[in-house]
Short mmCIF file of C-alpha atoms and ligand atoms in Angstrom, two decimals:
data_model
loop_
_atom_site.label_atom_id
_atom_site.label_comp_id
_atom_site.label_asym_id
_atom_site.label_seq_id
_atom_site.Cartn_x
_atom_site.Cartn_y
_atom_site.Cartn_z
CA UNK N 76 38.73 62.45 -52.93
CA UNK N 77 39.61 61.20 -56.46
CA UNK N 78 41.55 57.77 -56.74
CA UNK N 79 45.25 58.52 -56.53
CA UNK N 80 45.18 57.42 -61.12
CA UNK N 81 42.39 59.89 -61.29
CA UNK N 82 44.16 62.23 -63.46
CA UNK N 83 42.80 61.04 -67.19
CA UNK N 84 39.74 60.05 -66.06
CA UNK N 85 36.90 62.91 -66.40
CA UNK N 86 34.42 60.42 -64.54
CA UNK N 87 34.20 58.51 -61.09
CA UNK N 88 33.81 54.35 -61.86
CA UNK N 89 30.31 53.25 -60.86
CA UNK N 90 30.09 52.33 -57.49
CA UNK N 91 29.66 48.63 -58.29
CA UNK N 92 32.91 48.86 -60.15
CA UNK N 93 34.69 50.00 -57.11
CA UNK N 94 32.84 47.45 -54.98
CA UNK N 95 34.44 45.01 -57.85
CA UNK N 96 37.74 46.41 -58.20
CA UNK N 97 38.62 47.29 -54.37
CA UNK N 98 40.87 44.18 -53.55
CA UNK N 99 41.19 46.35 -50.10
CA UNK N 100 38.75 43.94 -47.85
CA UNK N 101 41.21 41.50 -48.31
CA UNK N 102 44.76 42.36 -48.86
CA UNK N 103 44.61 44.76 -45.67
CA UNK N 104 45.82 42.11 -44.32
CA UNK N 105 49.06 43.22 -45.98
CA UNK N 106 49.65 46.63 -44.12
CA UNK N 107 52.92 45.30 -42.30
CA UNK N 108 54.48 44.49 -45.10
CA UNK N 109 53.19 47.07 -47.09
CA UNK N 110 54.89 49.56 -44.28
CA UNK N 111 57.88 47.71 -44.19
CA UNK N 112 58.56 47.75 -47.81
CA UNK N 113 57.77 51.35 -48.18
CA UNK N 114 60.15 52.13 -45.57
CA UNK N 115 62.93 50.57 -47.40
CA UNK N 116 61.46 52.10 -50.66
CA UNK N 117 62.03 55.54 -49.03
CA UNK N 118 65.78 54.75 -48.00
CA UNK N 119 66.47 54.09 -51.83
CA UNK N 120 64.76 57.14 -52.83
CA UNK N 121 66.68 59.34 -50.14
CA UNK N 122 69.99 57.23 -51.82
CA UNK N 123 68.68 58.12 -55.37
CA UNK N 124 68.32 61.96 -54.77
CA UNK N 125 64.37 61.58 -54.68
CA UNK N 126 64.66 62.59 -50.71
CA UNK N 127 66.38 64.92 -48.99
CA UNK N 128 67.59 63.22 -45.87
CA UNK N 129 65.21 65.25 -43.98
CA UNK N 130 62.48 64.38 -45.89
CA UNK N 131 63.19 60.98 -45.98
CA UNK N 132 63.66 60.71 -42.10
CA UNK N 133 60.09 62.72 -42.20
CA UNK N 134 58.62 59.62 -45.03
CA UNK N 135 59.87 56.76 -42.14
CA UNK N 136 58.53 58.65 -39.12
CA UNK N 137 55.04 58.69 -40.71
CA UNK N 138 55.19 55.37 -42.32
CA UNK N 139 56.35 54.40 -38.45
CA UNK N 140 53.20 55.90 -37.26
CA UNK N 141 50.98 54.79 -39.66
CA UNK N 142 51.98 51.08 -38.65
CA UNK N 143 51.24 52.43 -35.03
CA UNK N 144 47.88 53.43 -36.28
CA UNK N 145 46.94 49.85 -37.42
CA UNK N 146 48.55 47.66 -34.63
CA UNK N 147 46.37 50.01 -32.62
CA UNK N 148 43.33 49.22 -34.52
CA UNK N 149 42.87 53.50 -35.12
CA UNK N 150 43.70 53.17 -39.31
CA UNK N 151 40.94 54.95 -40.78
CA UNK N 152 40.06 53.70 -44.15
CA UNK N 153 38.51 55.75 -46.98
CA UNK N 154 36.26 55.24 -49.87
CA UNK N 155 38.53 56.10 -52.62
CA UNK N 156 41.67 53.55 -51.10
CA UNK N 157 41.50 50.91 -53.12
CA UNK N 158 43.75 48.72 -51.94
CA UNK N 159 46.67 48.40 -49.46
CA UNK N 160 49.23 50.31 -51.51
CA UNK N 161 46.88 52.97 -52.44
CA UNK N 162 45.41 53.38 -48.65
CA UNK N 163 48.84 53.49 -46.87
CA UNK N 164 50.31 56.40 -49.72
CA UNK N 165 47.18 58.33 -49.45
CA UNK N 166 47.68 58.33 -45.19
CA UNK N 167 51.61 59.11 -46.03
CA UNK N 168 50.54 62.24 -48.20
CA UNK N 169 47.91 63.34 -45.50
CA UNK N 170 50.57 63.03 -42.85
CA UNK N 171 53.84 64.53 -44.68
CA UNK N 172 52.09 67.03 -47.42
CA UNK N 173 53.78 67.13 -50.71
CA UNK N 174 57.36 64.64 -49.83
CA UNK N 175 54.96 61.62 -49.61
CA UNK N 176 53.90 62.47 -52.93
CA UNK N 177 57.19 61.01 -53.80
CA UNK N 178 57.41 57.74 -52.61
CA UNK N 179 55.36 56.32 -56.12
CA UNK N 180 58.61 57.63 -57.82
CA UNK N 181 60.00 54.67 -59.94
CA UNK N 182 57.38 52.27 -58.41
CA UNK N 183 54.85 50.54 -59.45
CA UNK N 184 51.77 48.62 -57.63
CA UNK N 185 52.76 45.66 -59.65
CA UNK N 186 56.08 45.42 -57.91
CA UNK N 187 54.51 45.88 -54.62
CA UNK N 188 52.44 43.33 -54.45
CA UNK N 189 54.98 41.16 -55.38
CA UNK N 190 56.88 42.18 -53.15
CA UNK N 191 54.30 42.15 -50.08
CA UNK N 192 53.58 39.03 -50.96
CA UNK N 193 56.79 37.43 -50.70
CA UNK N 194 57.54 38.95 -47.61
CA UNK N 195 53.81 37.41 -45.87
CA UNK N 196 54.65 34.02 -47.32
CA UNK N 197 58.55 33.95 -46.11
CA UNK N 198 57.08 34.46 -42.43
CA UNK N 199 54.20 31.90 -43.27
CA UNK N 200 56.34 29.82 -44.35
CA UNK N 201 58.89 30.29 -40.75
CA UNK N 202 55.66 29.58 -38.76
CA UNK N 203 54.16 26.69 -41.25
CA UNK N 204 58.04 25.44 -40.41
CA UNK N 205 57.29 25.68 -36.23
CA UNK N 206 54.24 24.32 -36.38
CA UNK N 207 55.02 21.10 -38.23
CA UNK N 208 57.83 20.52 -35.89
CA UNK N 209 55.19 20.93 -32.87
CA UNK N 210 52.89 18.50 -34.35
CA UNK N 211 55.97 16.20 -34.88
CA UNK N 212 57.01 16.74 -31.57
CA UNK N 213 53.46 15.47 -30.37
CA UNK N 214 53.59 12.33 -32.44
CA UNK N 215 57.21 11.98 -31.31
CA UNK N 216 55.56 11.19 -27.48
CA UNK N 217 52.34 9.39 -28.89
CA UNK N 218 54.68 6.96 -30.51
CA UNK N 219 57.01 6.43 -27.85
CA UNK N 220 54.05 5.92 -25.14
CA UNK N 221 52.56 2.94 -27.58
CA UNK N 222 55.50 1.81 -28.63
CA UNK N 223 54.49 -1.65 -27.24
CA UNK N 224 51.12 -1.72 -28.08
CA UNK N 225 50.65 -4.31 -30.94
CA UNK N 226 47.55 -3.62 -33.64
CA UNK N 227 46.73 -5.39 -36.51
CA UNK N 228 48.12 -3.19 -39.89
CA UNK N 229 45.58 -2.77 -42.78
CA UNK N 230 46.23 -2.59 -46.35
CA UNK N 231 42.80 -2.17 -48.29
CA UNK N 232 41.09 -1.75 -45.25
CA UNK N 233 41.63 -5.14 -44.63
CA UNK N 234 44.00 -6.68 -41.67
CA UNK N 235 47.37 -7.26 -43.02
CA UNK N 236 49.89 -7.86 -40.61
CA UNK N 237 51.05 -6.62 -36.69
CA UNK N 238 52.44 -3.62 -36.14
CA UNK N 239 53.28 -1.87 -33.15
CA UNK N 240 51.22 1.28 -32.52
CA UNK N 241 54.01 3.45 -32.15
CA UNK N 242 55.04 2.30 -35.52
CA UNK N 243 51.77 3.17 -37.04
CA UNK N 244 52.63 7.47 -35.16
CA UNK N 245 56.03 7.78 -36.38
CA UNK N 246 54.62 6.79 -39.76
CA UNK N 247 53.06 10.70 -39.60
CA UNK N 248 56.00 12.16 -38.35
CA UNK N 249 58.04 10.92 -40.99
CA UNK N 250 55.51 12.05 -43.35
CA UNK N 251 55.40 15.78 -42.11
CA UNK N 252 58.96 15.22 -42.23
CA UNK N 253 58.72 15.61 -46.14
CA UNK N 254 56.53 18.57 -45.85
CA UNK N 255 58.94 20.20 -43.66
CA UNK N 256 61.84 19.78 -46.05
CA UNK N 257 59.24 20.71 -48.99
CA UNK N 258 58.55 23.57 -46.91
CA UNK N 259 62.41 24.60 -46.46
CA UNK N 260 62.72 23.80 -50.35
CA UNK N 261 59.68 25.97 -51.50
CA UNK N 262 61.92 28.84 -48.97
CA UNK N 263 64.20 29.32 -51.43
CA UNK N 264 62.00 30.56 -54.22
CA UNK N 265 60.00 32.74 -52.37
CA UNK N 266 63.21 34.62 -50.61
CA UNK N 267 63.74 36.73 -54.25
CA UNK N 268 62.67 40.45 -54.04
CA UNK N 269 61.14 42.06 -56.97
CA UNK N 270 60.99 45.77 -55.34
CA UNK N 271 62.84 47.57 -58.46
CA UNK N 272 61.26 46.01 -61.41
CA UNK N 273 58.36 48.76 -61.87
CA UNK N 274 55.31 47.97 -63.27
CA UNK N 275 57.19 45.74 -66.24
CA UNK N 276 60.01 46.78 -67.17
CA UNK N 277 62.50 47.75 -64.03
CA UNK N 278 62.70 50.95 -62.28
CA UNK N 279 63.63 54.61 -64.24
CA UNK N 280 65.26 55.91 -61.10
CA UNK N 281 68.49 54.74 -60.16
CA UNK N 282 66.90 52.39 -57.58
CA UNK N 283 69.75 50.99 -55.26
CA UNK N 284 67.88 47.37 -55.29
CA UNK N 285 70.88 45.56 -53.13
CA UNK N 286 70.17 48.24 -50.57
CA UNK N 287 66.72 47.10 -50.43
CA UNK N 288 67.52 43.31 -50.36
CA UNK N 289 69.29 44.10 -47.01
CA UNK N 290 66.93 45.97 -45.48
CA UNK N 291 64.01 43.56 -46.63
CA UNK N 292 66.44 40.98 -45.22
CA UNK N 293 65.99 38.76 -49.05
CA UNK N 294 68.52 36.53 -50.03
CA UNK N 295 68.16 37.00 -53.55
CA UNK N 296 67.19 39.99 -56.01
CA UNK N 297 64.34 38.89 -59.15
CA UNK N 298 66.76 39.00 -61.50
CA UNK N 299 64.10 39.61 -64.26
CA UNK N 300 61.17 42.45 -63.81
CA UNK N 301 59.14 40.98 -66.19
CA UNK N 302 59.19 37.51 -64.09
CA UNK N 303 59.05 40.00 -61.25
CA UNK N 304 55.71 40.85 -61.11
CA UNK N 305 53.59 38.39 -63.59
CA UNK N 306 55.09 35.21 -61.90
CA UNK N 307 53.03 33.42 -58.95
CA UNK N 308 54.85 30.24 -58.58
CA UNK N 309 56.30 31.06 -55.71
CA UNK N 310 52.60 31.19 -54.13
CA UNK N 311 51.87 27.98 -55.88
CA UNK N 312 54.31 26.34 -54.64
CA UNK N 313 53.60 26.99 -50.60
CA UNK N 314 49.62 26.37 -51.38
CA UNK N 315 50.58 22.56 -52.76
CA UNK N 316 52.98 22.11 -49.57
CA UNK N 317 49.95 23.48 -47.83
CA UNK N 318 47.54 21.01 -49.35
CA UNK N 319 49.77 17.97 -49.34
CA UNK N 320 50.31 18.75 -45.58
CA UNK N 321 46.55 18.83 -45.04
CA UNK N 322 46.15 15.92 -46.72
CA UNK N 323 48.85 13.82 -44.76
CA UNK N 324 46.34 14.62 -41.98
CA UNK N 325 43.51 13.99 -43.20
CA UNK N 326 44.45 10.46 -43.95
CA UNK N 327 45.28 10.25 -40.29
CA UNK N 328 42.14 12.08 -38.93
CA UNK N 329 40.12 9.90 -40.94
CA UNK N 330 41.93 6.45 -39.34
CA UNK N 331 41.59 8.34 -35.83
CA UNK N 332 37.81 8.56 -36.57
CA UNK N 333 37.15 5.40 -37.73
CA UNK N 334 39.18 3.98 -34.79
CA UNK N 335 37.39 5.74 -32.36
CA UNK N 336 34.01 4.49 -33.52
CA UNK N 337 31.86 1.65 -31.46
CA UNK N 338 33.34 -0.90 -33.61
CA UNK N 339 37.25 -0.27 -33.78
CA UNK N 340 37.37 1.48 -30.22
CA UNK N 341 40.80 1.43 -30.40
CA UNK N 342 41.39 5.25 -29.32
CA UNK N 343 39.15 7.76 -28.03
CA UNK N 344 39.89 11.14 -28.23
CA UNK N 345 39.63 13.87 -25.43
CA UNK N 346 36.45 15.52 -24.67
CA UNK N 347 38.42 18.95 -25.18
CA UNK N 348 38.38 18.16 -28.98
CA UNK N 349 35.09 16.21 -29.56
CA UNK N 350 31.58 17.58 -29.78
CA UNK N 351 28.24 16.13 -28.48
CA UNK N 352 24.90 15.58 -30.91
CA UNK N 353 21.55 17.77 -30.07
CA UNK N 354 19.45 14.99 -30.05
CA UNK N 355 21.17 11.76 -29.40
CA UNK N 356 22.69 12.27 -25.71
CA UNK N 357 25.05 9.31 -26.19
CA UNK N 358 27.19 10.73 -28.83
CA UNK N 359 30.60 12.03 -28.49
CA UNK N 360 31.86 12.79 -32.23
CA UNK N 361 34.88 13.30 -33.29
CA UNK N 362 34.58 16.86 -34.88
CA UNK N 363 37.79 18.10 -34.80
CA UNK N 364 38.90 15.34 -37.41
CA UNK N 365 36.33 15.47 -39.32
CA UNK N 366 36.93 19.35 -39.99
CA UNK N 367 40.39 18.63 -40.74
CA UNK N 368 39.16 16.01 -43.11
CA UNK N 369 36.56 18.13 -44.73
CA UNK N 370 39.17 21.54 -44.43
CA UNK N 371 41.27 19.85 -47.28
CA UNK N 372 38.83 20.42 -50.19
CA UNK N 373 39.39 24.32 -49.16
CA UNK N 374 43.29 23.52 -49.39
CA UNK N 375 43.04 21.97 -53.01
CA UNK N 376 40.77 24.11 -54.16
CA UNK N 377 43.10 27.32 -53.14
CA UNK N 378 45.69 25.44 -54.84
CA UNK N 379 43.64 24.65 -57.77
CA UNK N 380 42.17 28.39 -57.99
CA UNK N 381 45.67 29.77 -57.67
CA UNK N 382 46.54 27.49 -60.87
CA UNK N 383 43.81 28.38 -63.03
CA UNK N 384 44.40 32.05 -62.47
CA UNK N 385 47.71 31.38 -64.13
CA UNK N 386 46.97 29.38 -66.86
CA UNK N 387 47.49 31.20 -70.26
CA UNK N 388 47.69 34.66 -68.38
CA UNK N 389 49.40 37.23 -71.27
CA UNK N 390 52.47 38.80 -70.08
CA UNK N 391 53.40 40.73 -67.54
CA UNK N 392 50.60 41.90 -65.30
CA UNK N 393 46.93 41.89 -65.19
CA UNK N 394 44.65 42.61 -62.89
CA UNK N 395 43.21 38.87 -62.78
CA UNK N 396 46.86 38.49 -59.88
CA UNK N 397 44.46 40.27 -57.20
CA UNK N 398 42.61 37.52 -57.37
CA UNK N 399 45.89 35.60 -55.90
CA UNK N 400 45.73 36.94 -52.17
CA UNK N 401 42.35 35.05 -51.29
CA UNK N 402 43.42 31.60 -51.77
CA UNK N 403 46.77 32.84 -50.42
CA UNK N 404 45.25 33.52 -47.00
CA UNK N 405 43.01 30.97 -46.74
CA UNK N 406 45.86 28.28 -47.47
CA UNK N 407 47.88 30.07 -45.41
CA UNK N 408 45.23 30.15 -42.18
CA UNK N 409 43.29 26.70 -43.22
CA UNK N 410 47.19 25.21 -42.62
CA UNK N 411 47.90 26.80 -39.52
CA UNK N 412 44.39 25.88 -37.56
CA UNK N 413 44.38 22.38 -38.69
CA UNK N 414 48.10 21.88 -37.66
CA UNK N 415 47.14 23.58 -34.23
CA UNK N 416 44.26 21.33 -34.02
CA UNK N 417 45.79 18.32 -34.62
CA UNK N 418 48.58 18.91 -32.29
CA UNK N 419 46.26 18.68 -29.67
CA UNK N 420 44.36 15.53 -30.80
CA UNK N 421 47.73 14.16 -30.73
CA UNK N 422 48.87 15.32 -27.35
CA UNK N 423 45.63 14.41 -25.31
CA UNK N 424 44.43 11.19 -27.40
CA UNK N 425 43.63 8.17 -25.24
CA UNK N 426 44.37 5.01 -26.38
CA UNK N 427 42.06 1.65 -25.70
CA UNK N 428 45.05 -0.52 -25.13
CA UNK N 429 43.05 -3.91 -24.02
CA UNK N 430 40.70 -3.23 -27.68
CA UNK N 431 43.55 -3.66 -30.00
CA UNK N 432 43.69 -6.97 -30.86
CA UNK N 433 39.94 -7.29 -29.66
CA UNK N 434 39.17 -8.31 -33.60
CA UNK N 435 42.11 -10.25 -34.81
CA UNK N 436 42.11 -13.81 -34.84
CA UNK N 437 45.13 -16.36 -35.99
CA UNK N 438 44.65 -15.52 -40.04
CA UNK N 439 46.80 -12.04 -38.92
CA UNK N 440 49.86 -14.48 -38.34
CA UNK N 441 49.35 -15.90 -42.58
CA UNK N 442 52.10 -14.37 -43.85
CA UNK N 443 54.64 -15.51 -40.25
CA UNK N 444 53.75 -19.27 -41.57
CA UNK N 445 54.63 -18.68 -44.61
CA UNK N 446 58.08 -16.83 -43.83
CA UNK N 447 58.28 -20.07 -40.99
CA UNK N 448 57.67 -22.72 -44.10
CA UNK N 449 60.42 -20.05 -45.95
CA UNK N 450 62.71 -20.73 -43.22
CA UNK N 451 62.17 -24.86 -43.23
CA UNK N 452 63.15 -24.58 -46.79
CA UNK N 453 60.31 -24.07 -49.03
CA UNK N 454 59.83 -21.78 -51.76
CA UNK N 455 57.65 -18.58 -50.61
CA UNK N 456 55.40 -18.92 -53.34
CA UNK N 457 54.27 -22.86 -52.55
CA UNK N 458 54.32 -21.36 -48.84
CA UNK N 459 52.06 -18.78 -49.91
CA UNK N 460 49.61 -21.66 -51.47
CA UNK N 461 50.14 -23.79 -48.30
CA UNK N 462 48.97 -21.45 -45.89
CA UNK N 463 46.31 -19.93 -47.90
CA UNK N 464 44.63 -23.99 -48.17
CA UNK N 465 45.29 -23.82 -44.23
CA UNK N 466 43.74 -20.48 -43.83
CA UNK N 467 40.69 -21.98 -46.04
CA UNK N 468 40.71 -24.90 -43.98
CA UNK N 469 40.58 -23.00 -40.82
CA UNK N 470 37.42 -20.68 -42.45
CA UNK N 471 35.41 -24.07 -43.41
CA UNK N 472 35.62 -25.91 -40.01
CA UNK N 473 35.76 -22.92 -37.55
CA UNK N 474 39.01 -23.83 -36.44
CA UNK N 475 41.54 -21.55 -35.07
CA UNK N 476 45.00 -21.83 -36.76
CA UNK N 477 46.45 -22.87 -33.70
CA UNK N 478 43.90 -25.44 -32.82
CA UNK N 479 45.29 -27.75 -35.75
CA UNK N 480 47.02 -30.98 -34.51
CA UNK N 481 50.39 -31.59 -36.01
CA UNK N 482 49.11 -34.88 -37.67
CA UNK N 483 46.56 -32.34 -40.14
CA UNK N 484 49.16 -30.04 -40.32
CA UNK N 485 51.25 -32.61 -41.91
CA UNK N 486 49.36 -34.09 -43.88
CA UNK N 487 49.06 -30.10 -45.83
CA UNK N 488 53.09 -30.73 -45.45
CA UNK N 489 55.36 -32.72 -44.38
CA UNK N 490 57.89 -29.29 -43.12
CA UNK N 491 55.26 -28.29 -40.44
CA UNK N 492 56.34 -29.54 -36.70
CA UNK N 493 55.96 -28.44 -33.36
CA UNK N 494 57.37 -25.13 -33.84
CA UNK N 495 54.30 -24.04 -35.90
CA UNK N 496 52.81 -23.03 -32.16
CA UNK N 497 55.58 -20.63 -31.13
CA UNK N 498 54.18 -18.34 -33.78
CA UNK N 499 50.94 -17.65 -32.84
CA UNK N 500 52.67 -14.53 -30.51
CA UNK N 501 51.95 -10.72 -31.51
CA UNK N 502 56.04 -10.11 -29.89
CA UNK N 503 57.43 -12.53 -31.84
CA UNK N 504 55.66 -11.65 -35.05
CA UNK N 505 56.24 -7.74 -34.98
CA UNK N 506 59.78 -8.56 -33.64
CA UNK N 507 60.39 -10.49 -36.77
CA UNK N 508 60.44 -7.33 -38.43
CA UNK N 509 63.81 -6.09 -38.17
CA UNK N 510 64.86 -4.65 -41.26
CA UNK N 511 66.09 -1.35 -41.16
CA UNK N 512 62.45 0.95 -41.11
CA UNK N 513 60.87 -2.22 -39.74
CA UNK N 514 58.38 -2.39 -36.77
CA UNK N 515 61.13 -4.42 -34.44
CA UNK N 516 61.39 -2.64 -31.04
CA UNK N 517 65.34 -2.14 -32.28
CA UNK N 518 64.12 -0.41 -35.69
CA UNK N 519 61.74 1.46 -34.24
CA UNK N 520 63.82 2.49 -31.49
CA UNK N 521 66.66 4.05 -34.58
CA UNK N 522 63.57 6.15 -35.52
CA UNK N 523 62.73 7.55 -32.03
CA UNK N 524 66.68 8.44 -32.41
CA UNK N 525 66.47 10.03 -36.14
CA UNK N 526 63.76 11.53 -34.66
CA UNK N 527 64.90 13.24 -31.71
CA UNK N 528 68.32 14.21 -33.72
CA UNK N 529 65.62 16.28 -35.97
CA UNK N 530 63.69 17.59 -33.11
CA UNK N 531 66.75 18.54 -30.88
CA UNK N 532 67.90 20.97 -34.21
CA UNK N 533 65.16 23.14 -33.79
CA UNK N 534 66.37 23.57 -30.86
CA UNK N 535 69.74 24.31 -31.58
CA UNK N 536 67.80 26.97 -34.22
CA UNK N 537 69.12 25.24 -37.01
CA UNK N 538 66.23 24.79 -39.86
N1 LIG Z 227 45.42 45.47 -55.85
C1 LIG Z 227 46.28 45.02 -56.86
C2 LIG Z 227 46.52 43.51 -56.71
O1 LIG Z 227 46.20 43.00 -55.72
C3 LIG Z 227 47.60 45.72 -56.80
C4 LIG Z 227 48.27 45.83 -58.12
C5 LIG Z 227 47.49 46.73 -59.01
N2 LIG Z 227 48.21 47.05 -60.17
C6 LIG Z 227 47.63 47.74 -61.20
N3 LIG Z 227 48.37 47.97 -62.20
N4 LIG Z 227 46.38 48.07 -61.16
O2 LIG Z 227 47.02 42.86 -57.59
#
């Protein structure tokens, strides 16, 4: 069978060309859409006079069937379809005879692709959406089951200051947070349909495009067919929430893993997501972070990929856009399996309560003596001195900070009395917190609230 743009050609491309040019391994992924937007094609060409109304209920029969024929895994692919388009117009013909020769009337490849695309991405995007909030959800309980559990915080990998563990989960949630709204943002932009536009410069038949916007269920028509089918921001945009998603967990999976090493052993994480070593029997590694870790070098480099094709492209079309749909997909299920994956990290993690403050000693409370000189009166930045000579003092004689009688703590100054003591207490310090945000059990309880007011509108179906 001769490709279905055979006609001024008077020779077959080589069969490495085809191998080359056949973007059909991968964008048969598309055949739903693909279907669905044919379907709705046909209803604008019975509308237009292409159709007859017989022939067009014939055209969305077949099309109905041919979707039958791939949900049911009985699609039979052949040499000369080249891609999605060409493969599902080619069955059409075989099945309705000379009508389904119609359906190309007015339309163009370039359009469709668009077009399928948008419609994948809208419903990745709905599902990207759910599975965020399920992950969220997760960290949601983590939190509030260590929300009493006191760690030592670390800026530069060094310890900085208590925090309650709970704290440290609802950090992430709040942080997917964004990606969920970027998510609902990036919605927007993809929700345009381009079916109409042609191959560049709209449609020669008398296409009834707001017909197809409600059938395709879009919000918007492209109001440009030249934007229409070169422009792949829209993809761009869901691969960088994608990536900046993946990234937000990576940060996380790589805490997780260095916490539940021999040295932190602060969590451990279920044997349902960790794998053993061949050789070393002891081992229980943390896999399923590390390939979340190591998935987000796929993520950026879809993203990047998906950039360079675009960069200094000529206007309108070329065929360099097929390569679009493999970085596309592999965003799309790279996202989706590391969310999943996560999710239940979260849910079944085990915390090592009694190891938390297993490697802090006094210097954690620094920056309480200072804010306890503050409070007697002194300037923070001579506090700041004060306690970092005490701190030096403690270092060079081995003594705790608590261990230092009033009379030496004096004689660094005079504003240090008997109160010094109180502070050395992990509820008092993390309850000093208790600014708005803070790690106070009050602040952190008006996050478990923000949180459950964004949790219970899913719910409610409200996005
Ligand atoms: N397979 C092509 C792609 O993925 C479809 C569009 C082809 N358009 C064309 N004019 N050859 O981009």
């Amino acid at each position: 069978m001769p490709k279905l743009w055979g006609g001024r050609f008077t020779k077959g491309v080589s069969k490495l060309m085809s191998e080359f040019n056949d973007s059909l391994p991968f964008d048969r992924r598309l055949w739903k859409e693909e279907i669905e937007a044919s379907t709705a094609y046909s209803s604008a060409l019975g509308k237009a006079g292409i159709f007859t109304r017989q022939q067009q209920t014939n055209v969305a029969r077949a099309l109905r069937e041919i979707g039958k024929e791939f949900s049911g895994g009985k699609f039979r692919f052949r040499p000369e379809d080249e891609d999605i388009h060409t493969a599902i117009e080619r069955r059409l013909v075989e099945k309705v005879g000379e009508t389904g020769k119609k359906i190309h009337t007015g339309r163009s490849r370039n359009e469709q692709v668009a077009t399928d695309e948008r419609i994948f991405l809208k419903s990745a995007a709905a599902e990207a959406g759910v599975l965020i909030r399920e992950l969220q959800s997760a960290v949601r309980d983590l939190a509030a089951s260590t929300r009493d559990d006191i760690l030592p915080s670390y800026t530069h990998l060094q310890q900085a200051q208590l925090i309650r563990l709970g704290h440290y989960f609802m950090s992430l949630f709040f942080m997917l947070e964004d990606d969920y709204r970027r998510l609902n943002d990036l919605e927007a932009r993809i929700d345009v349909l381009p079916l109409g536009s042609g191959a560049v410069a709209g449609s020669t038949v008398k296409i009834d495009r707001s017909l197809l916007k409600r059938e395709l269920s879009f919000s918007e028509l492209s109001p440009n067919s030249i934007a229409a089918v070169s422009d792949r921001g829209f993809i761009t945009d869901f691969l960088f929430v994608a990536a900046q998603t993946l990234i937000h967990l990576s940060r996380f999976a790589e805490d997780l893993i260095m916490w539940s090493s021999t040295e932190f052993a602060f969590v451990e994480l279920d044997d349902t997501y960790s794998t053993g070593s061949s050789m070393m029997p002891q081992k229980k590694n943390p896999d399923s972070l590390e390939l979340i870790r190591g998935k987000v070098a796929r993520s950026i480099s879809d993203l990047t990929s998906l950039l360079t094709l675009q960069k200094g492209l000529p206007l309108t079309y070329a065929k360099d856009l097929q390569e679009d749909k493999e970085p596309m997909f592999d965003s799309v299920d790279t996202l989706f399996s590391s969310l999943r994956v996560f999710s239940g990290v979260i849910s079944t993690l085990k915390v090592k309560r009694a190891n938390l403050m297993r490697n802090t000693d006094d210097s954690i409370y620094a920056t309480d003596i200072a804010d306890y000189l503050v409070e007697k009166g002194m300037p923070f930045r001579e506090a700041h001195k004060v306690v970092g000579r005490l701190v030096l003092a403690g270092t060079e004689t081995g003594k705790r900070l608590r261990e230092f009688p009033t009379a030496e703590l004096k004689a660094i100054s005079p504003l240090f009395d008997s109160e010094y003591y109180k502070i050395f207490d992990p509820h008092k310090s993390v309850e000093g917190h208790d600014v708005y945000g803070g790690t106070s059990s009050k602040r952190l309880k008006e996050q478990f609230n923000l949180a459950d007011r964004i949790l219970s509108r899913r719910k409610a179906g409200k996005r």
